[in-house]
Amino acid sequence: MDIFEDPKQPVEKRIADLLSQMTLDEKTCQTATLYGYGRVLKDELPTPQWKNEIWKDGIANIDEHLNAVAYTAHVQTAYSYPYSKHAEAINIVQKWFVEETRLGIPVDFTNEGVHGLNHDRATPLPAPIGIGSTWDKALVHEAGMIEGREAKALGYTNVYAPILDLARDPRWGRVVECYGEDPFLVAELGKQMTLGIQEQGVASTLKHFAVYSVPKGGRDGRARTDPHVAPREMYQLYLYPFRRVIQEAHPMGVMSSYNDYDGEPITGSYYFLTTLLRQQFGFDGYVVSDSEAVEYLFTKHHVAGDYKEAVRQVIEAGLNVRTNFTQPKVFIEPLRELVKEGSVSMKTLDSRVADVLRVKFKLGLFDSPYVKNPKQADVIVNPRNTKDFTLQMEKESLVLLKNANNTLPLDKSKLQQILVTGPLATATNYAISRYGPSNLTVTSVLKGIQDYVGSSVKVNYSKGCEVVDSSWPESEIIPTPLTIQEQADIDEAVAQARQSDVIIAVVGEDEKRVGESLSRTGLGLPGRQFQLIQALQATGKPVVMVMINGQPLTINWENRYLPAILEAWFPNASGGQAIAATLFGDYNPGGKLPVTFPKSMGQIEINFPFKPGSHAGQATDGPNGYGKTNVVGPLYPFGYGLSYTSFAFSNLVVTPGVQNPQGDIQVSVDVVNTGQRKGDEVVQLYVKDEVTSVTVYETQLRGFERIGLEPGEKKTVHFTLHANDDLGMLDKNNKWVVEPGKFEVLIGNSSEDIRLKQEFEIK
């Protein structure tokens, strides 16, 4: 037995022994991804031809193999379902690499997992923006455990989740894939998702490092570049979740992003991939490129004169594994040339390969490369077993934005006819959009309502309009009159509305309007949906607006004139059931917004946290006060969300009153349900640094807990502030310090609804 084959030997010793035996061809094969069947790989299972392919000497990872993802539905595979068949197929592929390559280096089988494992009929989660709206750390941890457990059973060894990007610009299409706009919220939930996944013996790979989520003007597509972010802002906002999750949850993977920062492409940056990621943050896994990030150094950023030079730059920077939808030899062959000609040293290559091998050793792939019991996959990966969790997570993601005069919950015993209308009422595709499970049975909002009320209430349906009109998105900037058909569709909905006791209008966006490469020009309801809402409101009947969407929308008129609005984001497959239970009072919504809703596009950026004065109104007197020219303030602030009950906060205790910069501050507060219904409250702790050497954020989120309370019940919520991290800041020299002085603890249930305050001092 060689040293690298001996599980009793230390991992670093095994790596060194294996590297000493590897040829240049074998080493370079550990620096590239082979995309799975239907993307790059043409075969479901190994064939004799594989002996003539570049991966005859091994491969770093195989991505999305046989997962039957929605966007490759035209490529049928017999191996995604039943689940045991997939596990058996993965074992066959792994066996080929273990037994048919010279050194038998196993493969890392990677797969996406942004809102549930990206596999045929896996357990679905809400879109990440919905996950962020739960503010429930224990729930997100459980979601990670389910995702990791299903991945392990199916043969996947590495899940590309969570996304730690901040959703600071609502125009950006991938807001739907972010947990929120605040670094602390994203770090806390991302940490729990990472821990949950990796506790199942599967690697978690964080996305997208770094400063990826603020393309200029919110424009996506091939303009994923030029983030206008100052250095201190980059460290304290955009890098904060990555640092926290790396240091506290120890993920085994990081994905490098497409964009540049201040002219330096991240995937070709030694500073980002080595100095920051490894030396400062302590990351010891492997870095995989986002697809085509390497090529962009040559084709988009133009910092490399040809592709071979791009390969050299990324390897020198610290990239371990290149991923793209092309054959892996496209990267491997020029890398071999670079090493042979002395442009890349063998020492550098060895270091990059060692990182990949380290993850494979930590995952136990050298000692136990196969799914031990493929038949168990049919037991473990069974959405029927997780349906209660799926429904609960969906319920917790719902945010009640408005509820004038207690319009909600609806009392079905007092209703005879309900109109369900809107282009999203019967939609289901949002639940199976990219990066999540496919082939799901999805309950639409209409179906959920019909099932809930049964035969006791007549439920009518009229679509009212399409998601968009024929000239959209140009119609967002050049309005056009309604066509005869569009007017007829609205008229039909209005006619039915007049015969109904209440109108439930399900509006917003579908998976073709928001997502990757789908940035928006406007943030109002697209198409003719606003005209539909106005016409329904004009009937005088109560209109409950349910929003299916992936980003904050500027629903000012709707907020003013409609009595009730429920934000559902992109729900999971149980969305219709969860929404119906909430509308009719079986569930009391307790979600909170993880992002700020602007009133207009002209306010962007408006988000939390913010610098003093940056969200201020206009002076109307004084030397610079000349009147009002803009609408100020958010439509809904960060952390906002209503309930069918009410809560009171009292007895805020902060100890000690004076502490040193290395100490902890203990905070406790009592919360009482003062209403008549059981409900959830998210207790939010913000900190204000009163005097600082440089300008810092007005307040910062530094703690939150979601708690459930029966009517009249009281609970005491405890927080611990770690002064060195929670009160730290970058000083004038960009050194992380805790400056002495007074701080204020603020407790509330949104960033603007602060109920209690108390000072303490750092000496």
Coordinates of N, CA, C and O in Angstrom, one line a residue, residues 472-581:
W472 N -43.1 44.5 -24.6 CA -42.3 44.5 -23.4 C -40.9 44.0 -23.7 O -40.8 43.1 -24.5
P473 N -39.8 44.5 -23.3 CA -39.7 45.5 -22.2 C -39.7 47.0 -22.7 O -39.7 47.9 -21.8
E474 N -39.8 47.2 -24.0 CA -39.8 48.6 -24.4 C -41.0 49.3 -23.9 O -41.0 50.5 -23.7
S475 N -42.1 48.6 -23.6 CA -43.3 49.3 -23.1 C -43.1 49.9 -21.7 O -43.9 50.7 -21.2
E476 N -42.0 49.5 -21.1 CA -41.6 50.1 -19.8 C -41.2 51.6 -19.9 O -41.2 52.4 -19.0
I477 N -40.7 51.9 -21.1 CA -40.2 53.3 -21.4 C -41.1 54.0 -22.4 O -41.1 55.2 -22.5
I478 N -41.8 53.2 -23.3 CA -42.7 53.8 -24.3 C -44.0 53.1 -24.2 O -44.3 52.1 -24.8
P479 N -45.0 53.7 -23.4 CA -46.3 53.0 -23.2 C -47.0 53.0 -24.5 O -46.9 53.8 -25.4
T480 N -47.8 51.9 -24.6 CA -48.6 51.7 -25.8 C -50.1 51.4 -25.3 O -50.3 50.9 -24.2
P481 N -51.0 51.8 -26.2 CA -52.4 51.5 -25.8 C -52.7 50.0 -25.7 O -52.1 49.2 -26.4
L482 N -53.7 49.6 -24.9 CA -54.1 48.2 -24.8 C -54.7 47.8 -26.2 O -55.4 48.5 -26.8
T483 N -54.4 46.6 -26.5 CA -55.0 46.0 -27.7 C -56.4 45.6 -27.4 O -56.8 45.6 -26.2
I484 N -57.2 45.3 -28.4 CA -58.6 44.9 -28.2 C -58.6 43.7 -27.4 O -59.5 43.6 -26.4
Q485 N -57.7 42.7 -27.6 CA -57.7 41.5 -26.8 C -57.3 41.8 -25.4 O -57.9 41.2 -24.4
E486 N -56.3 42.6 -25.2 CA -55.9 42.9 -23.8 C -57.0 43.6 -23.0 O -57.3 43.3 -21.8
Q487 N -57.8 44.5 -23.6 CA -58.9 45.2 -23.0 C -60.0 44.2 -22.7 O -60.6 44.2 -21.6
A488 N -60.2 43.3 -23.6 CA -61.3 42.2 -23.4 C -60.9 41.3 -22.2 O -61.8 40.9 -21.4
D489 N -59.6 41.0 -22.1 CA -59.2 40.1 -21.0 C -59.4 40.8 -19.6 O -59.8 40.2 -18.7
I490 N -59.0 42.1 -19.6 CA -59.2 42.8 -18.3 C -60.7 43.0 -18.0 O -61.2 42.8 -16.9
D491 N -61.5 43.3 -19.1 CA -63.0 43.4 -18.9 C -63.6 42.2 -18.4 O -64.5 42.2 -17.5
E492 N -63.1 41.0 -18.8 CA -63.7 39.7 -18.4 C -63.4 39.5 -16.9 O -64.3 39.1 -16.1
A493 N -62.2 39.9 -16.5 CA -61.8 39.8 -15.1 C -62.6 40.7 -14.2 O -63.1 40.3 -13.1
V494 N -62.8 41.9 -14.7 CA -63.6 42.9 -14.0 C -65.1 42.5 -13.8 O -65.7 42.6 -12.7
A495 N -65.6 41.9 -14.9 CA -67.0 41.4 -14.8 C -67.1 40.3 -13.7 O -68.1 40.3 -13.0
Q496 N -66.2 39.4 -13.7 CA -66.2 38.4 -12.6 C -66.0 39.0 -11.2 O -66.5 38.5 -10.2
A497 N -65.1 40.0 -11.2 CA -64.8 40.6 -9.9 C -66.1 41.2 -9.3 O -66.3 41.2 -8.1
R498 N -66.9 41.8 -10.1 CA -68.1 42.5 -9.6 C -69.1 41.5 -9.0 O -69.9 41.8 -8.2
Q499 N -69.0 40.2 -9.4 CA -69.9 39.1 -8.8 C -69.2 38.5 -7.6 O -69.8 37.6 -7.0
S500 N -68.0 38.9 -7.2 CA -67.3 38.2 -6.2 C -67.2 39.0 -4.9 O -67.4 40.2 -4.9
D501 N -67.0 38.3 -3.8 CA -66.9 39.0 -2.5 C -65.5 39.6 -2.3 O -65.3 40.5 -1.6
V502 N -64.5 38.9 -2.8 CA -63.1 39.3 -2.7 C -62.4 38.9 -3.9 O -62.7 37.9 -4.6
I503 N -61.3 39.7 -4.2 CA -60.5 39.4 -5.4 C -59.1 39.1 -4.9 O -58.5 39.8 -4.1
I504 N -58.5 38.0 -5.4 CA -57.1 37.6 -5.1 C -56.4 37.7 -6.4 O -56.6 36.9 -7.3
A505 N -55.6 38.8 -6.5 CA -54.8 39.0 -7.8 C -53.4 38.5 -7.6 O -52.7 39.1 -6.7
V506 N -53.0 37.6 -8.4 CA -51.7 37.0 -8.3 C -50.8 37.5 -9.5 O -51.0 37.1 -10.6
V507 N -49.9 38.4 -9.1 CA -49.2 39.2 -10.1 C -47.7 39.2 -9.8 O -47.3 38.8 -8.8
G508 N -46.9 39.7 -10.8 CA -45.5 39.8 -10.6 C -44.7 39.4 -11.8 O -44.9 39.9 -12.9
E509 N -43.7 38.5 -11.6 CA -42.8 38.1 -12.6 C -42.7 36.6 -12.7 O -43.0 35.9 -11.7
D510 N -42.3 36.1 -13.9 CA -42.1 34.7 -14.0 C -40.6 34.4 -14.2 O -39.8 35.4 -14.2
E511 N -40.2 33.2 -14.4 CA -38.8 32.9 -14.5 C -38.1 33.4 -15.8 O -36.9 33.4 -15.9
K512 N -38.9 33.9 -16.7 CA -38.4 34.5 -17.9 C -38.1 36.0 -17.7 O -37.6 36.6 -18.6
R513 N -38.6 36.6 -16.6 CA -38.4 38.0 -16.4 C -37.4 38.4 -15.4 O -37.0 39.5 -15.2
V514 N -37.0 37.4 -14.6 CA -36.0 37.7 -13.5 C -35.1 36.4 -13.3 O -35.7 35.3 -13.3
G515 N -33.9 36.6 -13.1 CA -32.9 35.5 -13.0 C -31.6 35.8 -13.6 O -31.3 37.0 -13.9
E516 N -30.8 34.8 -13.8 CA -29.4 35.1 -14.4 C -29.6 35.7 -15.8 O -30.3 35.1 -16.6
S517 N -28.8 36.7 -16.0 CA -28.8 37.5 -17.3 C -30.2 38.1 -17.6 O -30.5 38.4 -18.8
L518 N -31.0 38.3 -16.6 CA -32.4 38.9 -16.8 C -32.5 40.1 -16.0 O -33.5 40.2 -15.2
S519 N -31.6 41.1 -16.1 CA -31.8 42.4 -15.4 C -33.0 43.2 -16.0 O -33.3 43.0 -17.2
R520 N -33.6 44.0 -15.2 CA -34.8 44.8 -15.6 C -34.4 46.2 -15.9 O -33.5 46.8 -15.3
T521 N -35.2 46.9 -16.8 CA -35.1 48.3 -17.0 C -36.0 49.1 -16.1 O -35.8 50.2 -15.7
G522 N -37.2 48.5 -15.7 CA -38.1 49.1 -14.8 C -38.4 48.1 -13.7 O -38.1 46.9 -13.8
L523 N -39.0 48.6 -12.6 CA -39.3 47.7 -11.5 C -40.8 47.7 -11.1 O -41.2 47.3 -10.1
G524 N -41.6 48.2 -12.0 CA -43.1 48.1 -11.8 C -43.6 46.8 -12.3 O -42.8 45.9 -12.8
L525 N -44.9 46.5 -12.0 CA -45.4 45.2 -12.5 C -45.3 45.2 -14.0 O -45.8 46.2 -14.7
P526 N -44.8 44.2 -14.6 CA -44.5 44.2 -16.1 C -45.8 44.0 -16.9 O -46.8 43.6 -16.3
G527 N -45.8 44.4 -18.1 CA -46.9 44.2 -19.0 C -48.1 45.0 -18.6 O -48.0 46.2 -18.3
R528 N -49.3 44.4 -18.7 CA -50.5 45.1 -18.4 C -51.1 44.8 -17.0 O -52.2 45.1 -16.7
Q529 N -50.2 44.3 -16.2 CA -50.7 43.9 -14.8 C -51.1 45.1 -14.0 O -52.1 45.0 -13.2
F530 N -50.4 46.2 -14.1 CA -50.9 47.4 -13.4 C -52.2 47.9 -13.8 O -53.1 48.2 -13.0
Q531 N -52.5 47.8 -15.1 CA -53.8 48.2 -15.6 C -54.9 47.2 -15.1 O -56.0 47.6 -14.7
L532 N -54.5 46.0 -15.0 CA -55.5 45.0 -14.5 C -55.8 45.3 -13.0 O -56.9 45.3 -12.6
I533 N -54.7 45.6 -12.2 CA -54.9 45.9 -10.8 C -55.8 47.1 -10.6 O -56.7 47.2 -9.8
Q534 N -55.5 48.2 -11.4 CA -56.3 49.4 -11.3 C -57.8 49.1 -11.6 O -58.7 49.6 -10.9
A535 N -58.0 48.3 -12.7 CA -59.4 48.1 -13.0 C -60.1 47.2 -12.0 O -61.3 47.5 -11.7
L536 N -59.4 46.3 -11.4 CA -60.0 45.5 -10.3 C -60.3 46.4 -9.1 O -61.4 46.3 -8.4
Q537 N -59.4 47.3 -8.7 CA -59.6 48.1 -7.6 C -60.8 49.1 -7.8 O -61.5 49.4 -6.8
A538 N -61.0 49.5 -9.0 CA -62.1 50.4 -9.3 C -63.5 49.8 -9.1 O -64.5 50.5 -9.0
T539 N -63.6 48.4 -9.0 CA -64.9 47.8 -8.8 C -65.4 48.0 -7.4 O -66.5 47.8 -7.1
G540 N -64.5 48.5 -6.5 CA -64.9 48.7 -5.1 C -64.8 47.4 -4.2 O -65.0 47.5 -3.0
K541 N -64.5 46.3 -4.8 CA -64.4 45.1 -4.1 C -63.0 45.0 -3.5 O -62.0 45.5 -4.1
P542 N -62.8 44.4 -2.3 CA -61.5 44.3 -1.7 C -60.5 43.4 -2.6 O -60.9 42.3 -3.1
V543 N -59.4 44.0 -2.9 CA -58.4 43.3 -3.7 C -57.2 42.9 -2.8 O -56.5 43.8 -2.3
V544 N -56.9 41.6 -2.8 CA -55.7 41.1 -2.1 C -54.7 40.8 -3.2 O -54.9 39.9 -4.0
M545 N -53.5 41.4 -3.1 CA -52.5 41.2 -4.1 C -51.5 40.3 -3.6 O -50.9 40.5 -2.5
V546 N -51.3 39.1 -4.3 CA -50.2 38.2 -4.0 C -49.2 38.3 -5.0 O -49.4 38.3 -6.2
M547 N -47.9 38.6 -4.6 CA -46.8 38.8 -5.5 C -45.9 37.6 -5.6 O -45.4 37.1 -4.7
I548 N -45.8 37.1 -6.9 CA -44.8 36.1 -7.3 C -43.7 36.9 -8.0 O -44.0 37.3 -9.1
N549 N -42.5 37.0 -7.5 CA -41.5 37.9 -8.1 C -40.1 37.5 -7.5 O -40.1 36.8 -6.5
G550 N -39.1 38.0 -8.2 CA -37.8 37.7 -7.7 C -36.9 38.9 -7.3 O -35.8 38.7 -6.9
Q551 N -37.5 40.1 -7.2 CA -36.8 41.2 -6.8 C -37.8 42.3 -6.3 O -39.0 42.2 -6.5
P552 N -37.3 43.3 -5.5 CA -38.3 44.3 -5.1 C -38.9 45.1 -6.2 O -38.2 45.3 -7.3
L553 N -40.2 45.3 -6.1 CA -40.9 46.0 -7.2 C -41.5 47.4 -6.6 O -41.8 47.5 -5.4
T554 N -41.5 48.3 -7.5 CA -42.0 49.7 -7.1 C -43.5 49.8 -7.1 O -44.1 50.4 -8.0
I555 N -44.1 49.1 -6.2 CA -45.6 49.0 -6.2 C -46.2 50.1 -5.3 O -47.0 49.9 -4.4
N556 N -46.0 51.4 -5.7 CA -46.4 52.5 -4.9 C -48.0 52.7 -4.9 O -48.6 52.8 -3.9
W557 N -48.5 52.7 -6.1 CA -50.0 52.8 -6.3 C -50.7 51.7 -5.6 O -51.7 51.8 -4.9
E558 N -50.2 50.5 -5.8 CA -50.8 49.3 -5.2 C -50.8 49.4 -3.7 O -51.7 49.0 -3.0
N559 N -49.6 49.8 -3.2 CA -49.5 49.9 -1.7 C -50.5 51.0 -1.1 O -51.0 50.8 0.0
R560 N -50.7 52.0 -1.9 CA -51.6 53.1 -1.4 C -53.1 52.7 -1.5 O -53.9 53.0 -0.6
Y561 N -53.5 52.0 -2.5 CA -54.9 51.8 -2.8 C -55.4 50.4 -2.6 O -56.7 50.2 -2.5
L562 N -54.6 49.4 -2.5 CA -55.1 48.1 -2.2 C -55.0 47.8 -0.7 O -54.1 48.2 0.0
P563 N -56.0 47.1 -0.1 CA -56.0 46.8 1.3 C -55.0 45.8 1.8 O -54.6 45.9 3.0
A564 N -54.6 44.9 1.0 CA -53.7 43.8 1.5 C -52.7 43.3 0.4 O -53.1 43.1 -0.8
I565 N -51.5 43.2 0.8 CA -50.4 42.7 -0.1 C -49.6 41.6 0.6 O -49.1 41.9 1.7
L566 N -49.4 40.5 -0.1 CA -48.6 39.4 0.4 C -47.5 39.1 -0.5 O -47.7 38.8 -1.7
E567 N -46.2 39.2 0.0 CA -45.1 38.9 -0.8 C -44.7 37.4 -0.7 O -44.5 36.9 0.4
A568 N -44.7 36.7 -1.9 CA -44.4 35.3 -1.9 C -43.1 34.9 -2.6 O -42.7 33.8 -2.6
W569 N -42.4 35.9 -3.2 CA -41.2 35.7 -4.0 C -41.4 34.5 -5.0 O -42.5 34.4 -5.5
F570 N -40.4 33.7 -5.3 CA -40.6 32.5 -6.1 C -40.8 31.4 -5.1 O -39.8 30.9 -4.5
P571 N -42.0 30.9 -4.9 CA -42.2 29.8 -3.9 C -41.6 28.5 -4.4 O -41.2 28.3 -5.5
N572 N -41.6 27.6 -3.4 CA -41.2 26.2 -3.8 C -42.5 25.5 -4.3 O -43.5 26.1 -4.5
A573 N -42.4 24.2 -4.4 CA -43.6 23.4 -5.0 C -44.8 23.5 -4.1 O -45.9 23.2 -4.6
S574 N -44.7 23.8 -2.9 CA -45.8 23.9 -1.9 C -46.4 25.3 -1.9 O -47.2 25.6 -1.0
G575 N -46.0 26.2 -2.8 CA -46.3 27.6 -2.7 C -47.8 27.8 -2.6 O -48.3 28.6 -1.8
G576 N -48.6 27.1 -3.5 CA -50.0 27.4 -3.5 C -50.7 27.0 -2.1 O -51.6 27.7 -1.7
Q577 N -50.2 25.9 -1.5 CA -50.8 25.5 -0.2 C -50.4 26.5 0.8 O -51.3 26.9 1.7
A578 N -49.2 27.0 0.9 CA -48.7 27.9 1.9 C -49.4 29.2 1.8 O -49.8 29.8 2.8
I579 N -49.6 29.7 0.6 CA -50.3 31.0 0.3 C -51.7 30.9 0.7 O -52.3 31.8 1.4
A580 N -52.4 29.8 0.4 CA -53.8 29.7 0.8 C -54.0 29.6 2.3 O -54.8 30.3 2.9
A581 N -53.1 28.8 2.9 CA -53.2 28.7 4.4 C -53.0 30.1 5.1 O -53.6 30.4 6.1

